[in-house]
């Protein structure tokens, strides 16, 4: 008679790995649900008229806002951006409103020079202007291999869009405002709806749940195979 005998090492491995991969699968499902919720909010705000930012009662994600003032000298160049196969930066610049607010405005993509030690030349609209942009929600920080040390002076080349850190550095509101196409000072506008798809998260979830099935099947198969081996050894000694 064959018994299920996977052994304690394989059982411990399965006990640790199976809950891990299942939890990762559910986490990806929750991320997908969050992206769908964000997409609905974006679509609801897409046709809304922009509100004056200094009269806004509370910040709502994807709300269109209008503001007056002028660009400041502080510019962050967010590295590792790609547009149509070209590498470059996002330009995030301080904007001083006529009401006294300091804002962080994402002016969009600018291509990088060929030499890594060179920074792109960024033109800045002069004088007071009116802009319309979208309040972009925080979607997490990308991982970096080492400390994202910021250089002195301006512009600063940074490795990721850390709005909270940027805001603390320049005394601005901890909000990212993405300029809409056609606005003064905008380069290639930062992407909007295409980053809200849940397809990537659904694919990751399917991968993790598939791995859980493979792990379970492998554990069961190993247990019966191992029991068969023990049974043959016992008969041989008998």
Short mmCIF file of N, CA and C in Angstrom, two decimals, residues 165-231:
data_model
loop_
_atom_site.label_atom_id
_atom_site.label_comp_id
_atom_site.label_asym_id
_atom_site.label_seq_id
_atom_site.Cartn_x
_atom_site.Cartn_y
_atom_site.Cartn_z
N UNK A 165 9.44 64.29 -1.68
CA UNK A 165 10.79 64.80 -1.45
C UNK A 165 11.02 66.10 -2.23
N UNK A 166 10.53 66.15 -3.46
CA UNK A 166 10.65 67.37 -4.25
C UNK A 166 9.96 68.54 -3.56
N UNK A 167 8.73 68.28 -3.09
CA UNK A 167 7.96 69.33 -2.44
C UNK A 167 8.66 69.85 -1.19
N UNK A 168 9.23 68.93 -0.41
CA UNK A 168 9.94 69.34 0.81
C UNK A 168 11.18 70.15 0.47
N UNK A 169 11.82 69.83 -0.66
CA UNK A 169 13.05 70.52 -1.05
C UNK A 169 12.79 71.97 -1.45
N UNK A 170 11.69 72.21 -2.13
CA UNK A 170 11.43 73.55 -2.67
C UNK A 170 10.29 74.28 -1.97
N UNK A 171 9.69 73.65 -0.95
CA UNK A 171 8.59 74.29 -0.23
C UNK A 171 7.33 74.40 -1.05
N UNK A 172 7.01 73.34 -1.81
CA UNK A 172 5.83 73.35 -2.68
C UNK A 172 4.76 72.41 -2.16
N UNK A 173 3.58 72.48 -2.77
CA UNK A 173 2.52 71.53 -2.48
C UNK A 173 2.96 70.14 -2.95
N UNK A 174 2.68 69.11 -2.16
CA UNK A 174 3.08 67.74 -2.51
C UNK A 174 2.08 67.15 -3.49
N UNK A 175 2.00 67.78 -4.66
CA UNK A 175 1.10 67.34 -5.72
C UNK A 175 1.83 67.42 -7.06
N UNK A 176 1.59 66.45 -7.91
CA UNK A 176 2.11 66.51 -9.28
C UNK A 176 0.99 66.98 -10.19
N UNK A 177 1.25 68.05 -10.94
CA UNK A 177 0.29 68.55 -11.92
C UNK A 177 0.87 68.31 -13.31
N UNK A 178 0.21 67.45 -14.08
CA UNK A 178 0.68 67.16 -15.44
C UNK A 178 0.03 68.12 -16.42
N UNK A 179 0.86 68.88 -17.12
CA UNK A 179 0.33 69.82 -18.10
C UNK A 179 -0.34 69.09 -19.25
N UNK A 180 -1.43 69.67 -19.72
CA UNK A 180 -2.11 69.12 -20.89
C UNK A 180 -1.39 69.57 -22.16
N UNK A 181 -1.54 68.80 -23.25
CA UNK A 181 -0.91 69.22 -24.52
C UNK A 181 -1.39 70.60 -24.94
N UNK A 182 -0.48 71.37 -25.52
CA UNK A 182 -0.81 72.70 -26.01
C UNK A 182 -0.64 73.81 -25.01
N UNK A 183 -0.30 73.48 -23.76
CA UNK A 183 -0.12 74.50 -22.74
C UNK A 183 1.25 75.18 -22.89
N UNK A 184 1.37 76.45 -22.50
CA UNK A 184 2.68 77.10 -22.56
C UNK A 184 3.71 76.34 -21.71
N UNK A 185 4.85 76.07 -22.30
CA UNK A 185 5.92 75.39 -21.59
C UNK A 185 5.88 73.89 -21.63
N UNK A 186 4.83 73.29 -22.17
CA UNK A 186 4.76 71.84 -22.22
C UNK A 186 5.67 71.33 -23.33
N UNK A 187 6.35 70.22 -23.07
CA UNK A 187 7.13 69.56 -24.12
C UNK A 187 6.24 68.46 -24.71
N UNK A 188 6.68 67.21 -24.69
CA UNK A 188 5.78 66.10 -25.03
C UNK A 188 5.06 65.72 -23.75
N UNK A 189 3.75 65.95 -23.70
CA UNK A 189 2.99 65.82 -22.46
C UNK A 189 3.17 64.43 -21.85
N UNK A 190 3.29 64.37 -20.54
CA UNK A 190 3.42 63.10 -19.83
C UNK A 190 2.19 62.24 -20.08
N UNK A 191 2.34 60.91 -20.11
CA UNK A 191 1.22 60.03 -20.48
C UNK A 191 0.10 60.08 -19.45
N UNK A 192 -1.11 59.79 -19.94
CA UNK A 192 -2.29 59.79 -19.08
C UNK A 192 -2.90 58.41 -19.02
N UNK A 193 -3.93 58.15 -19.82
CA UNK A 193 -4.76 56.96 -19.64
C UNK A 193 -4.01 55.65 -19.84
N UNK A 194 -2.99 55.62 -20.69
CA UNK A 194 -2.37 54.34 -21.02
C UNK A 194 -1.67 53.69 -19.82
N UNK A 195 -1.38 54.45 -18.77
CA UNK A 195 -0.73 53.86 -17.60
C UNK A 195 -1.75 53.34 -16.58
N UNK A 196 -3.04 53.44 -16.91
CA UNK A 196 -4.07 53.03 -15.97
C UNK A 196 -4.63 51.65 -16.25
N UNK A 197 -4.14 50.97 -17.26
CA UNK A 197 -4.66 49.65 -17.60
C UNK A 197 -4.33 48.64 -16.52
N UNK A 198 -5.30 47.72 -16.27
CA UNK A 198 -5.07 46.67 -15.27
C UNK A 198 -4.55 45.38 -15.90
N UNK A 199 -4.30 45.39 -17.22
CA UNK A 199 -3.92 44.16 -17.92
C UNK A 199 -2.63 43.57 -17.37
N UNK A 200 -1.65 44.43 -17.07
CA UNK A 200 -0.37 43.93 -16.55
C UNK A 200 -0.57 43.22 -15.22
N UNK A 201 -1.39 43.79 -14.35
CA UNK A 201 -1.61 43.18 -13.04
C UNK A 201 -2.38 41.88 -13.15
N UNK A 202 -3.34 41.82 -14.09
CA UNK A 202 -4.07 40.57 -14.29
C UNK A 202 -3.13 39.48 -14.79
N UNK A 203 -2.20 39.86 -15.66
CA UNK A 203 -1.22 38.89 -16.15
C UNK A 203 -0.31 38.38 -15.05
N UNK A 204 0.15 39.30 -14.19
CA UNK A 204 0.99 38.89 -13.06
C UNK A 204 0.21 37.98 -12.11
N UNK A 205 -1.06 38.32 -11.85
CA UNK A 205 -1.87 37.49 -10.95
C UNK A 205 -2.02 36.09 -11.51
N UNK A 206 -2.29 35.98 -12.82
CA UNK A 206 -2.42 34.67 -13.44
C UNK A 206 -1.12 33.87 -13.32
N UNK A 207 0.01 34.56 -13.45
CA UNK A 207 1.30 33.89 -13.32
C UNK A 207 1.50 33.34 -11.92
N UNK A 208 1.18 34.15 -10.90
CA UNK A 208 1.38 33.69 -9.52
C UNK A 208 0.44 32.54 -9.16
N UNK A 209 -0.82 32.64 -9.60
CA UNK A 209 -1.76 31.55 -9.30
C UNK A 209 -1.38 30.28 -10.07
N UNK A 210 -0.87 30.44 -11.29
CA UNK A 210 -0.40 29.29 -12.04
C UNK A 210 0.78 28.62 -11.36
N UNK A 211 1.67 29.46 -10.80
CA UNK A 211 2.81 28.91 -10.07
C UNK A 211 2.35 28.16 -8.83
N UNK A 212 1.30 28.67 -8.18
CA UNK A 212 0.75 27.98 -7.00
C UNK A 212 0.21 26.61 -7.38
N UNK A 213 -0.47 26.51 -8.54
CA UNK A 213 -0.98 25.21 -9.00
C UNK A 213 0.16 24.25 -9.30
N UNK A 214 1.19 24.75 -9.98
CA UNK A 214 2.34 23.91 -10.30
C UNK A 214 3.02 23.43 -9.03
N UNK A 215 3.16 24.33 -8.05
CA UNK A 215 3.79 23.96 -6.78
C UNK A 215 2.98 22.90 -6.05
N UNK A 216 1.66 23.05 -6.05
CA UNK A 216 0.79 22.07 -5.39
C UNK A 216 0.88 20.71 -6.08
N UNK A 217 0.80 20.72 -7.42
CA UNK A 217 0.87 19.47 -8.17
C UNK A 217 2.23 18.79 -7.98
N UNK A 218 3.29 19.61 -7.98
CA UNK A 218 4.62 19.04 -7.78
C UNK A 218 4.80 18.45 -6.40
N UNK A 219 4.22 19.11 -5.40
CA UNK A 219 4.30 18.62 -4.02
C UNK A 219 3.58 17.28 -3.88
N UNK A 220 2.38 17.19 -4.46
CA UNK A 220 1.61 15.95 -4.38
C UNK A 220 2.32 14.82 -5.12
N UNK A 221 2.81 15.12 -6.34
CA UNK A 221 3.49 14.10 -7.12
C UNK A 221 4.75 13.61 -6.41
N UNK A 222 5.50 14.54 -5.84
CA UNK A 222 6.72 14.15 -5.13
C UNK A 222 6.39 13.29 -3.92
N UNK A 223 5.30 13.64 -3.21
CA UNK A 223 4.93 12.87 -2.02
C UNK A 223 4.60 11.43 -2.35
N UNK A 224 3.85 11.19 -3.43
CA UNK A 224 3.50 9.81 -3.80
C UNK A 224 4.71 9.07 -4.38
N UNK A 225 5.52 9.78 -5.15
CA UNK A 225 6.71 9.15 -5.71
C UNK A 225 7.68 8.77 -4.61
N UNK A 226 7.83 9.65 -3.65
CA UNK A 226 8.72 9.38 -2.53
C UNK A 226 8.21 8.21 -1.70
N UNK A 227 6.89 8.12 -1.53
CA UNK A 227 6.30 7.01 -0.78
C UNK A 227 6.51 5.68 -1.51
N UNK A 228 6.44 5.72 -2.84
CA UNK A 228 6.69 4.51 -3.63
C UNK A 228 8.12 4.02 -3.43
N UNK A 229 9.06 4.96 -3.39
CA UNK A 229 10.45 4.59 -3.16
C UNK A 229 10.65 3.97 -1.80
N UNK A 230 10.02 4.54 -0.79
CA UNK A 230 10.12 3.96 0.55
C UNK A 230 9.51 2.57 0.60
N UNK A 231 8.40 2.37 -0.13
CA UNK A 231 7.73 1.07 -0.13
C UNK A 231 8.62 0.00 -0.75
#
